[in-house]
Amino acid sequence: MTPLRKRMMEELQLRNLSPITADTYLRAVERFARYYNLSPEKMGPEQVRGYLLHLMNDNEVVASTILVNRSALRFLYVATLKQKWFDEEIARPKRRPTLPGILSAAEITRILDHTNNLKHWTILATFYATALRANELRHLKVSDLDSQRMVLHVRHGKGGVPRDIALSPVLLERLKVYYRWRRPTDWLFPSKQHHDQPLDPASIRMLCRNAGKRAGIGRPVYPHLFRHACATHMLDAGADLRTIQVQLGHSDIRTTARYLRVSLQRLQAIRSPFDALQLKPIDRSEDDGRQR
Protein backbone atom coordinates (compact mmCIF):
# COMPACT_ATOMS: atom_id res chain seq x y z
CA MET A 1 0.00 0.00 0.00
CA THR A 2 1.37 3.39 -0.98
CA PRO A 3 1.60 6.19 1.61
CA LEU A 4 -0.90 8.25 -0.40
CA ARG A 5 -3.47 5.45 -0.46
CA LYS A 6 -3.03 4.95 3.28
CA ARG A 7 -3.56 8.68 3.93
CA MET A 8 -6.68 8.73 1.78
CA MET A 9 -8.09 5.67 3.55
CA GLU A 10 -7.51 7.37 6.90
CA GLU A 11 -9.29 10.53 5.74
CA LEU A 12 -12.22 8.45 4.49
CA GLN A 13 -12.37 6.64 7.82
CA LEU A 14 -12.23 9.87 9.84
CA ARG A 15 -15.23 11.21 7.93
CA ASN A 16 -17.11 7.95 8.57
CA LEU A 17 -17.98 7.48 4.91
CA SER A 18 -19.63 4.18 4.03
CA PRO A 19 -17.39 1.27 2.97
CA ILE A 20 -19.00 1.35 -0.48
CA THR A 21 -18.23 5.07 -0.95
CA ALA A 22 -14.68 4.61 0.31
CA ASP A 23 -14.07 1.69 -2.03
CA THR A 24 -15.59 3.61 -4.97
CA TYR A 25 -13.36 6.63 -4.33
CA LEU A 26 -10.21 4.55 -3.95
CA ARG A 27 -10.91 2.67 -7.18
CA ALA A 28 -11.59 5.92 -9.03
CA VAL A 29 -8.26 7.37 -7.90
CA GLU A 30 -6.50 4.15 -8.93
CA ARG A 31 -7.93 4.44 -12.45
CA PHE A 32 -6.91 8.10 -12.62
CA ALA A 33 -3.32 7.28 -11.64
CA ARG A 34 -3.22 4.35 -14.05
CA TYR A 35 -4.48 6.51 -16.93
CA TYR A 36 -1.44 8.81 -16.66
CA ASN A 37 0.87 6.21 -15.11
CA LEU A 38 1.81 8.82 -12.49
CA SER A 39 1.22 9.39 -8.81
CA PRO A 40 -1.65 11.86 -8.25
CA GLU A 41 0.74 13.88 -6.07
CA LYS A 42 2.68 14.74 -9.24
CA MET A 43 -0.42 15.86 -11.15
CA GLY A 44 -2.66 18.89 -11.02
CA PRO A 45 -5.72 20.57 -12.56
CA GLU A 46 -4.66 19.98 -16.18
CA GLN A 47 -4.49 16.23 -15.67
CA VAL A 48 -7.79 16.15 -13.74
CA ARG A 49 -9.56 18.14 -16.47
CA GLY A 50 -8.05 15.94 -19.17
CA TYR A 51 -9.15 12.78 -17.41
CA LEU A 52 -12.73 13.97 -16.85
CA LEU A 53 -12.95 15.05 -20.49
CA HIS A 54 -11.70 11.60 -21.47
CA LEU A 55 -14.56 10.08 -19.47
CA MET A 56 -17.11 12.49 -20.93
CA ASN A 57 -16.05 11.64 -24.47
CA ASP A 58 -16.38 7.93 -23.81
CA ASN A 59 -19.92 7.10 -24.93
CA GLU A 60 -20.13 4.15 -22.54
CA VAL A 61 -19.70 6.34 -19.43
CA VAL A 62 -22.91 7.81 -18.01
CA ALA A 63 -23.11 11.27 -16.45
CA SER A 64 -23.42 9.92 -12.91
CA THR A 65 -20.12 8.06 -13.33
CA ILE A 66 -18.37 11.29 -14.27
CA LEU A 67 -19.78 13.01 -11.17
CA VAL A 68 -18.61 10.14 -8.96
CA ASN A 69 -15.09 10.34 -10.42
CA ARG A 70 -15.01 14.09 -9.89
CA SER A 71 -16.11 13.64 -6.27
CA ALA A 72 -13.40 11.03 -5.72
CA LEU A 73 -10.69 13.26 -7.17
CA ARG A 74 -11.97 16.22 -5.19
CA PHE A 75 -11.71 14.18 -2.01
CA LEU A 76 -8.17 13.19 -2.95
CA TYR A 77 -6.92 16.69 -3.64
CA VAL A 78 -8.95 18.69 -1.10
CA ALA A 79 -9.28 16.34 1.87
CA THR A 80 -6.14 14.23 1.49
CA LEU A 81 -3.58 16.44 -0.27
CA LYS A 82 -4.98 19.72 1.16
CA GLN A 83 -4.99 21.45 -2.23
CA LYS A 84 -7.18 24.56 -2.61
CA TRP A 85 -7.41 24.85 -6.37
CA PHE A 86 -9.88 22.08 -7.09
CA ASP A 87 -13.25 23.87 -6.95
CA GLU A 88 -11.94 26.89 -8.84
CA GLU A 89 -10.18 24.92 -11.56
CA ILE A 90 -12.47 21.89 -12.04
CA ALA A 91 -16.00 22.71 -13.16
CA ARG A 92 -18.80 20.53 -11.83
CA PRO A 93 -20.79 19.02 -14.72
CA LYS A 94 -24.48 19.86 -14.67
CA ARG A 95 -26.57 16.92 -13.63
CA ARG A 96 -29.33 16.35 -16.14
CA PRO A 97 -32.44 14.86 -14.56
CA THR A 98 -33.37 11.45 -15.89
CA LEU A 99 -36.47 9.30 -15.58
CA PRO A 100 -35.98 5.99 -13.78
CA GLY A 101 -36.40 2.91 -15.93
CA ILE A 102 -39.52 0.96 -15.04
CA LEU A 103 -40.34 -2.71 -15.39
CA SER A 104 -44.05 -3.40 -15.78
CA ALA A 105 -45.89 -5.83 -13.50
CA ALA A 106 -46.15 -8.20 -16.46
CA GLU A 107 -42.37 -8.07 -16.98
CA ILE A 108 -41.73 -8.72 -13.28
CA THR A 109 -44.04 -11.73 -13.47
CA ARG A 110 -42.28 -12.99 -16.59
CA ILE A 111 -38.86 -12.65 -14.95
CA LEU A 112 -39.97 -14.62 -11.88
CA ASP A 113 -41.79 -17.27 -13.91
CA HIS A 114 -38.63 -17.89 -15.96
CA THR A 115 -36.40 -18.24 -12.89
CA ASN A 116 -36.12 -21.82 -11.64
CA ASN A 117 -33.27 -21.42 -9.16
CA LEU A 118 -35.06 -20.98 -5.81
CA LYS A 119 -32.37 -18.77 -4.28
CA HIS A 120 -32.30 -16.50 -7.33
CA TRP A 121 -36.11 -16.42 -7.45
CA THR A 122 -36.30 -15.38 -3.80
CA ILE A 123 -33.69 -12.65 -4.27
CA LEU A 124 -35.56 -11.20 -7.26
CA ALA A 125 -38.89 -11.39 -5.43
CA THR A 126 -37.37 -9.69 -2.38
CA PHE A 127 -35.99 -6.88 -4.53
CA TYR A 128 -39.42 -6.16 -5.98
CA ALA A 129 -41.43 -6.65 -2.78
CA THR A 130 -39.20 -4.45 -0.61
CA ALA A 131 -37.52 -1.94 -3.00
CA LEU A 132 -34.22 -2.63 -1.25
CA ARG A 133 -30.93 -1.46 -2.69
CA ALA A 134 -28.55 -4.25 -3.72
CA ASN A 135 -26.21 -3.62 -0.80
CA GLU A 136 -29.13 -3.57 1.64
CA LEU A 137 -30.40 -6.90 0.36
CA ARG A 138 -27.03 -8.65 0.39
CA HIS A 139 -26.51 -7.65 4.04
CA LEU A 140 -29.87 -9.00 5.22
CA LYS A 141 -29.62 -11.51 8.04
CA VAL A 142 -32.11 -14.16 9.05
CA SER A 143 -32.64 -12.24 12.30
CA ASP A 144 -33.74 -9.16 10.33
CA LEU A 145 -37.05 -10.86 9.49
CA ASP A 146 -39.58 -10.11 12.24
CA SER A 147 -42.60 -12.24 11.37
CA GLN A 148 -44.39 -11.30 14.60
CA ARG A 149 -44.42 -7.58 13.83
CA MET A 150 -44.34 -8.18 10.05
CA VAL A 151 -41.30 -5.92 9.76
CA LEU A 152 -38.06 -6.20 7.83
CA HIS A 153 -35.13 -4.51 9.57
CA VAL A 154 -32.63 -2.87 7.20
CA ARG A 155 -29.38 -2.49 9.11
CA HIS A 156 -27.18 -1.26 6.29
CA GLY A 157 -29.18 1.57 4.73
CA LYS A 158 -27.56 4.22 2.58
CA GLY A 159 -25.40 6.53 4.66
CA GLY A 160 -25.43 4.01 7.50
CA VAL A 161 -29.04 4.89 8.38
CA PRO A 162 -31.09 1.82 9.44
CA ARG A 163 -34.84 1.59 8.91
CA ASP A 164 -37.76 -0.77 9.38
CA ILE A 165 -40.10 -1.49 6.48
CA ALA A 166 -43.32 -3.46 6.16
CA LEU A 167 -42.86 -7.14 5.36
CA SER A 168 -45.18 -8.47 2.67
CA PRO A 169 -47.16 -11.51 3.90
CA VAL A 170 -46.87 -13.13 0.46
CA LEU A 171 -43.10 -12.56 0.42
CA LEU A 172 -42.82 -13.96 3.94
CA GLU A 173 -44.43 -17.23 2.84
CA ARG A 174 -41.97 -17.46 -0.06
CA LEU A 175 -39.07 -16.69 2.26
CA LYS A 176 -40.19 -19.55 4.52
CA VAL A 177 -40.06 -21.92 1.54
CA TYR A 178 -36.54 -20.69 0.75
CA TYR A 179 -35.49 -20.97 4.41
CA ARG A 180 -36.69 -24.57 4.74
CA TRP A 181 -34.71 -25.47 1.60
CA ARG A 182 -31.51 -23.46 2.13
CA ARG A 183 -31.38 -23.30 5.97
CA PRO A 184 -29.29 -20.10 6.18
CA THR A 185 -27.92 -19.51 9.67
CA ASP A 186 -26.62 -15.93 9.54
CA TRP A 187 -26.77 -14.16 6.19
CA LEU A 188 -30.15 -14.57 4.53
CA PHE A 189 -28.48 -14.90 1.12
CA PRO A 190 -24.97 -16.26 1.79
CA SER A 191 -22.26 -16.67 -0.81
CA LYS A 192 -22.26 -20.06 -2.50
CA GLN A 193 -18.48 -20.38 -2.12
CA HIS A 194 -18.12 -18.75 1.31
CA HIS A 195 -21.11 -19.51 3.52
CA ASP A 196 -19.93 -17.12 6.24
CA GLN A 197 -20.05 -14.15 3.85
CA PRO A 198 -22.92 -12.39 2.09
CA LEU A 199 -23.52 -12.80 -1.61
CA ASP A 200 -21.06 -10.93 -3.81
CA PRO A 201 -22.42 -7.75 -5.52
CA ALA A 202 -21.24 -8.97 -8.93
CA SER A 203 -23.17 -12.21 -8.45
CA ILE A 204 -26.35 -10.27 -7.73
CA ARG A 205 -25.92 -8.14 -10.84
CA MET A 206 -25.24 -11.26 -12.92
CA LEU A 207 -28.31 -13.14 -11.72
CA CYS A 208 -30.52 -10.12 -12.48
CA ARG A 209 -29.05 -9.75 -15.95
CA ASN A 210 -29.46 -13.46 -16.72
CA ALA A 211 -33.03 -13.45 -15.39
CA GLY A 212 -33.90 -10.58 -17.72
CA LYS A 213 -32.41 -12.39 -20.72
CA ARG A 214 -34.33 -15.59 -19.94
CA ALA A 215 -37.56 -13.63 -19.74
CA GLY A 216 -36.90 -11.89 -23.06
CA ILE A 217 -36.71 -8.40 -21.55
CA GLY A 218 -35.41 -6.13 -24.29
CA ARG A 219 -33.08 -4.10 -22.08
CA PRO A 220 -30.48 -4.89 -19.41
CA VAL A 221 -32.02 -5.86 -16.08
CA TYR A 222 -30.16 -4.76 -12.95
CA PRO A 223 -31.08 -4.70 -9.23
CA HIS A 224 -32.18 -1.06 -9.09
CA LEU A 225 -34.83 -1.66 -11.76
CA PHE A 226 -36.83 -3.70 -9.24
CA ARG A 227 -36.59 -0.82 -6.75
CA HIS A 228 -37.90 1.64 -9.33
CA ALA A 229 -40.69 -0.77 -10.28
CA CYS A 230 -41.79 -1.28 -6.68
CA ALA A 231 -41.90 2.46 -5.97
CA THR A 232 -43.82 3.27 -9.13
CA HIS A 233 -46.29 0.43 -8.70
CA MET A 234 -46.88 1.48 -5.06
CA LEU A 235 -47.66 4.97 -6.33
CA ASP A 236 -50.02 3.54 -8.95
CA ALA A 237 -51.80 1.59 -6.20
CA GLY A 238 -52.46 4.78 -4.22
CA ALA A 239 -49.57 4.96 -1.74
CA ASP A 240 -48.57 8.51 -0.78
CA LEU A 241 -45.09 9.89 -1.38
CA ARG A 242 -44.17 10.01 2.32
CA THR A 243 -44.92 6.29 2.72
CA ILE A 244 -42.83 5.46 -0.34
CA GLN A 245 -40.03 7.72 0.93
CA VAL A 246 -39.83 5.74 4.18
CA GLN A 247 -39.97 2.42 2.32
CA LEU A 248 -37.10 3.40 0.02
CA GLY A 249 -35.05 5.16 2.67
CA HIS A 250 -34.77 8.46 0.79
CA SER A 251 -33.45 11.34 2.90
CA ASP A 252 -35.05 13.90 0.56
CA ILE A 253 -38.64 13.50 -0.62
CA ARG A 254 -37.71 15.25 -3.86
CA THR A 255 -35.87 12.08 -4.82
CA THR A 256 -39.05 10.09 -4.25
CA ALA A 257 -41.08 12.62 -6.24
CA ARG A 258 -39.30 11.51 -9.43
CA TYR A 259 -41.69 8.58 -9.57
CA LEU A 260 -44.60 10.96 -10.12
CA ARG A 261 -43.22 11.49 -13.62
CA VAL A 262 -43.34 7.81 -14.54
CA SER A 263 -46.48 6.62 -12.76
CA LEU A 264 -48.69 5.39 -15.60
CA GLN A 265 -51.87 5.57 -13.54
CA ARG A 266 -51.28 9.20 -12.64
CA LEU A 267 -50.22 10.16 -16.15
CA GLN A 268 -53.38 8.61 -17.58
CA ALA A 269 -55.51 10.33 -14.95
CA ILE A 270 -54.36 13.78 -16.06
CA ARG A 271 -56.99 15.41 -18.21
CA SER A 272 -55.81 17.81 -20.88
CA PRO A 273 -57.61 21.20 -20.93
CA PHE A 274 -58.14 20.54 -24.64
CA ASP A 275 -60.66 17.86 -23.67
CA ALA A 276 -62.92 20.50 -22.07
CA LEU A 277 -63.24 22.71 -25.16
CA GLN A 278 -66.69 22.75 -26.79
CA LEU A 279 -65.62 22.33 -30.42
CA LYS A 280 -67.79 21.97 -33.45
CA PRO A 281 -67.30 18.68 -35.30
CA ILE A 282 -64.89 18.52 -38.21
CA ASP A 283 -64.70 15.71 -40.72
CA ARG A 284 -62.98 17.28 -43.74
CA SER A 285 -60.85 20.20 -44.81
CA GLU A 286 -62.58 23.17 -46.47
CA ASP A 287 -59.46 24.45 -48.28
CA ASP A 288 -58.60 23.53 -51.87
CA GLY A 289 -56.51 20.59 -50.79
CA ARG A 290 -53.21 22.04 -51.96
CA GLN A 291 -51.88 22.67 -48.45
CA ARG A 292 -51.65 19.49 -46.45
XYZ file of C-alpha atoms in Angstrom:
292
model
C 0.000 0.000 0.000
C 1.374 3.391 -0.984
C 1.597 6.188 1.613
C -0.903 8.251 -0.401
C -3.473 5.448 -0.461
C -3.025 4.950 3.279
C -3.562 8.677 3.933
C -6.678 8.732 1.785
C -8.089 5.670 3.550
C -7.508 7.368 6.902
C -9.293 10.526 5.742
C -12.222 8.450 4.492
C -12.368 6.635 7.815
C -12.234 9.870 9.841
C -15.230 11.206 7.927
C -17.114 7.952 8.567
C -17.985 7.481 4.908
C -19.627 4.184 4.033
C -17.390 1.273 2.965
C -18.998 1.350 -0.484
C -18.232 5.068 -0.950
C -14.683 4.605 0.315
C -14.065 1.688 -2.033
C -15.591 3.609 -4.969
C -13.359 6.630 -4.326
C -10.214 4.551 -3.954
C -10.905 2.667 -7.179
C -11.590 5.918 -9.034
C -8.263 7.366 -7.903
C -6.497 4.153 -8.932
C -7.933 4.439 -12.449
C -6.905 8.105 -12.621
C -3.321 7.285 -11.642
C -3.216 4.347 -14.049
C -4.479 6.508 -16.928
C -1.440 8.806 -16.655
C 0.875 6.210 -15.105
C 1.811 8.825 -12.494
C 1.221 9.389 -8.814
C -1.645 11.862 -8.248
C 0.743 13.881 -6.071
C 2.685 14.742 -9.243
C -0.416 15.857 -11.147
C -2.660 18.889 -11.017
C -5.715 20.567 -12.557
C -4.661 19.981 -16.176
C -4.490 16.232 -15.669
C -7.792 16.153 -13.738
C -9.562 18.138 -16.474
C -8.052 15.939 -19.167
C -9.150 12.777 -17.408
C -12.726 13.969 -16.852
C -12.950 15.054 -20.494
C -11.698 11.601 -21.465
C -14.555 10.075 -19.465
C -17.113 12.487 -20.926
C -16.055 11.645 -24.469
C -16.380 7.933 -23.806
C -19.923 7.098 -24.927
C -20.125 4.149 -22.539
C -19.702 6.336 -19.434
C -22.912 7.806 -18.011
C -23.114 11.266 -16.446
C -23.423 9.916 -12.905
C -20.121 8.056 -13.328
C -18.367 11.293 -14.268
C -19.778 13.009 -11.172
C -18.607 10.142 -8.960
C -15.091 10.339 -10.422
C -15.008 14.093 -9.892
C -16.109 13.643 -6.270
C -13.396 11.031 -5.716
C -10.685 13.255 -7.171
C -11.967 16.219 -5.193
C -11.708 14.178 -2.008
C -8.169 13.189 -2.949
C -6.920 16.688 -3.637
C -8.952 18.690 -1.102
C -9.283 16.337 1.870
C -6.142 14.234 1.490
C -3.582 16.444 -0.267
C -4.979 19.721 1.162
C -4.991 21.445 -2.226
C -7.177 24.563 -2.607
C -7.407 24.845 -6.370
C -9.879 22.083 -7.094
C -13.254 23.873 -6.946
C -11.941 26.893 -8.845
C -10.181 24.923 -11.562
C -12.474 21.887 -12.038
C -16.002 22.706 -13.164
C -18.796 20.533 -11.833
C -20.793 19.017 -14.722
C -24.476 19.863 -14.668
C -26.571 16.920 -13.626
C -29.330 16.351 -16.139
C -32.442 14.857 -14.556
C -33.374 11.450 -15.888
C -36.471 9.298 -15.584
C -35.983 5.989 -13.783
C -36.404 2.913 -15.930
C -39.519 0.963 -15.036
C -40.341 -2.713 -15.391
C -44.053 -3.402 -15.784
C -45.887 -5.828 -13.498
C -46.146 -8.202 -16.460
C -42.368 -8.071 -16.981
C -41.731 -8.716 -13.283
C -44.036 -11.730 -13.468
C -42.281 -12.993 -16.588
C -38.858 -12.653 -14.955
C -39.968 -14.617 -11.879
C -41.790 -17.272 -13.906
C -38.630 -17.895 -15.963
C -36.399 -18.240 -12.889
C -36.124 -21.821 -11.637
C -33.274 -21.418 -9.162
C -35.063 -20.979 -5.805
C -32.375 -18.767 -4.276
C -32.301 -16.497 -7.327
C -36.108 -16.418 -7.447
C -36.296 -15.380 -3.798
C -33.686 -12.645 -4.272
C -35.557 -11.195 -7.258
C -38.895 -11.390 -5.428
C -37.374 -9.686 -2.376
C -35.987 -6.876 -4.530
C -39.422 -6.165 -5.981
C -41.427 -6.652 -2.777
C -39.201 -4.448 -0.609
C -37.521 -1.943 -3.000
C -34.220 -2.634 -1.255
C -30.931 -1.464 -2.693
C -28.554 -4.249 -3.722
C -26.207 -3.620 -0.795
C -29.129 -3.568 1.640
C -30.401 -6.900 0.357
C -27.032 -8.648 0.390
C -26.511 -7.653 4.042
C -29.871 -9.002 5.221
C -29.620 -11.506 8.041
C -32.107 -14.163 9.047
C -32.642 -12.243 12.295
C -33.740 -9.164 10.333
C -37.050 -10.856 9.493
C -39.576 -10.111 12.237
C -42.598 -12.245 11.369
C -44.386 -11.305 14.598
C -44.420 -7.578 13.826
C -44.337 -8.176 10.049
C -41.302 -5.920 9.757
C -38.057 -6.202 7.833
C -35.126 -4.508 9.570
C -32.634 -2.868 7.199
C -29.382 -2.493 9.114
C -27.177 -1.262 6.285
C -29.182 1.573 4.735
C -27.555 4.220 2.576
C -25.402 6.526 4.657
C -25.434 4.006 7.497
C -29.045 4.889 8.382
C -31.095 1.817 9.437
C -34.842 1.585 8.911
C -37.764 -0.767 9.385
C -40.096 -1.488 6.477
C -43.318 -3.458 6.162
C -42.857 -7.137 5.362
C -45.177 -8.473 2.666
C -47.155 -11.508 3.903
C -46.867 -13.131 0.458
C -43.101 -12.557 0.417
C -42.823 -13.963 3.944
C -44.427 -17.227 2.838
C -41.972 -17.464 -0.059
C -39.068 -16.687 2.264
C -40.190 -19.547 4.520
C -40.057 -21.922 1.538
C -36.538 -20.694 0.747
C -35.488 -20.972 4.407
C -36.689 -24.566 4.744
C -34.711 -25.470 1.602
C -31.507 -23.463 2.129
C -31.382 -23.304 5.967
C -29.285 -20.100 6.185
C -27.919 -19.515 9.669
C -26.623 -15.933 9.539
C -26.770 -14.157 6.189
C -30.149 -14.574 4.527
C -28.476 -14.897 1.122
C -24.972 -16.259 1.790
C -22.263 -16.670 -0.807
C -22.256 -20.057 -2.501
C -18.481 -20.384 -2.119
C -18.116 -18.749 1.309
C -21.105 -19.510 3.518
C -19.925 -17.125 6.243
C -20.045 -14.152 3.847
C -22.925 -12.385 2.086
C -23.523 -12.801 -1.613
C -21.056 -10.927 -3.806
C -22.423 -7.747 -5.523
C -21.235 -8.966 -8.930
C -23.167 -12.212 -8.455
C -26.347 -10.267 -7.726
C -25.915 -8.145 -10.841
C -25.239 -11.260 -12.917
C -28.315 -13.144 -11.718
C -30.517 -10.120 -12.475
C -29.049 -9.753 -15.953
C -29.462 -13.464 -16.717
C -33.033 -13.451 -15.391
C -33.896 -10.580 -17.719
C -32.414 -12.388 -20.716
C -34.327 -15.595 -19.943
C -37.564 -13.628 -19.742
C -36.899 -11.894 -23.059
C -36.707 -8.397 -21.548
C -35.406 -6.132 -24.291
C -33.078 -4.100 -22.079
C -30.478 -4.890 -19.413
C -32.017 -5.855 -16.080
C -30.158 -4.759 -12.951
C -31.075 -4.698 -9.225
C -32.182 -1.059 -9.086
C -34.834 -1.662 -11.757
C -36.834 -3.702 -9.236
C -36.587 -0.823 -6.748
C -37.902 1.638 -9.334
C -40.692 -0.771 -10.282
C -41.786 -1.279 -6.676
C -41.898 2.461 -5.970
C -43.824 3.268 -9.133
C -46.295 0.430 -8.697
C -46.882 1.478 -5.065
C -47.661 4.974 -6.325
C -50.019 3.538 -8.948
C -51.796 1.594 -6.196
C -52.465 4.779 -4.224
C -49.572 4.957 -1.736
C -48.574 8.507 -0.777
C -45.087 9.893 -1.383
C -44.174 10.010 2.323
C -44.917 6.287 2.721
C -42.825 5.461 -0.338
C -40.027 7.717 0.925
C -39.833 5.739 4.176
C -39.967 2.420 2.317
C -37.105 3.404 0.021
C -35.047 5.159 2.674
C -34.772 8.460 0.791
C -33.448 11.345 2.900
C -35.047 13.902 0.557
C -38.641 13.503 -0.616
C -37.708 15.253 -3.864
C -35.867 12.081 -4.817
C -39.048 10.092 -4.250
C -41.080 12.616 -6.238
C -39.300 11.509 -9.431
C -41.695 8.585 -9.569
C -44.600 10.961 -10.116
C -43.225 11.490 -13.621
C -43.342 7.805 -14.540
C -46.481 6.617 -12.757
C -48.694 5.387 -15.603
C -51.873 5.570 -13.540
C -51.278 9.205 -12.642
C -50.217 10.156 -16.155
C -53.379 8.605 -17.585
C -55.512 10.330 -14.949
C -54.356 13.778 -16.056
C -56.992 15.415 -18.211
C -55.809 17.812 -20.884
C -57.613 21.204 -20.926
C -58.136 20.537 -24.641
C -60.662 17.865 -23.670
C -62.920 20.499 -22.067
C -63.245 22.708 -25.159
C -66.692 22.755 -26.790
C -65.615 22.334 -30.422
C -67.789 21.972 -33.454
C -67.303 18.675 -35.299
C -64.891 18.517 -38.210
C -64.702 15.707 -40.722
C -62.980 17.278 -43.737
C -60.852 20.202 -44.805
C -62.577 23.166 -46.472
C -59.462 24.446 -48.282
C -58.598 23.528 -51.866
C -56.510 20.586 -50.794
C -53.214 22.042 -51.961
C -51.877 22.672 -48.446
C -51.655 19.493 -46.451
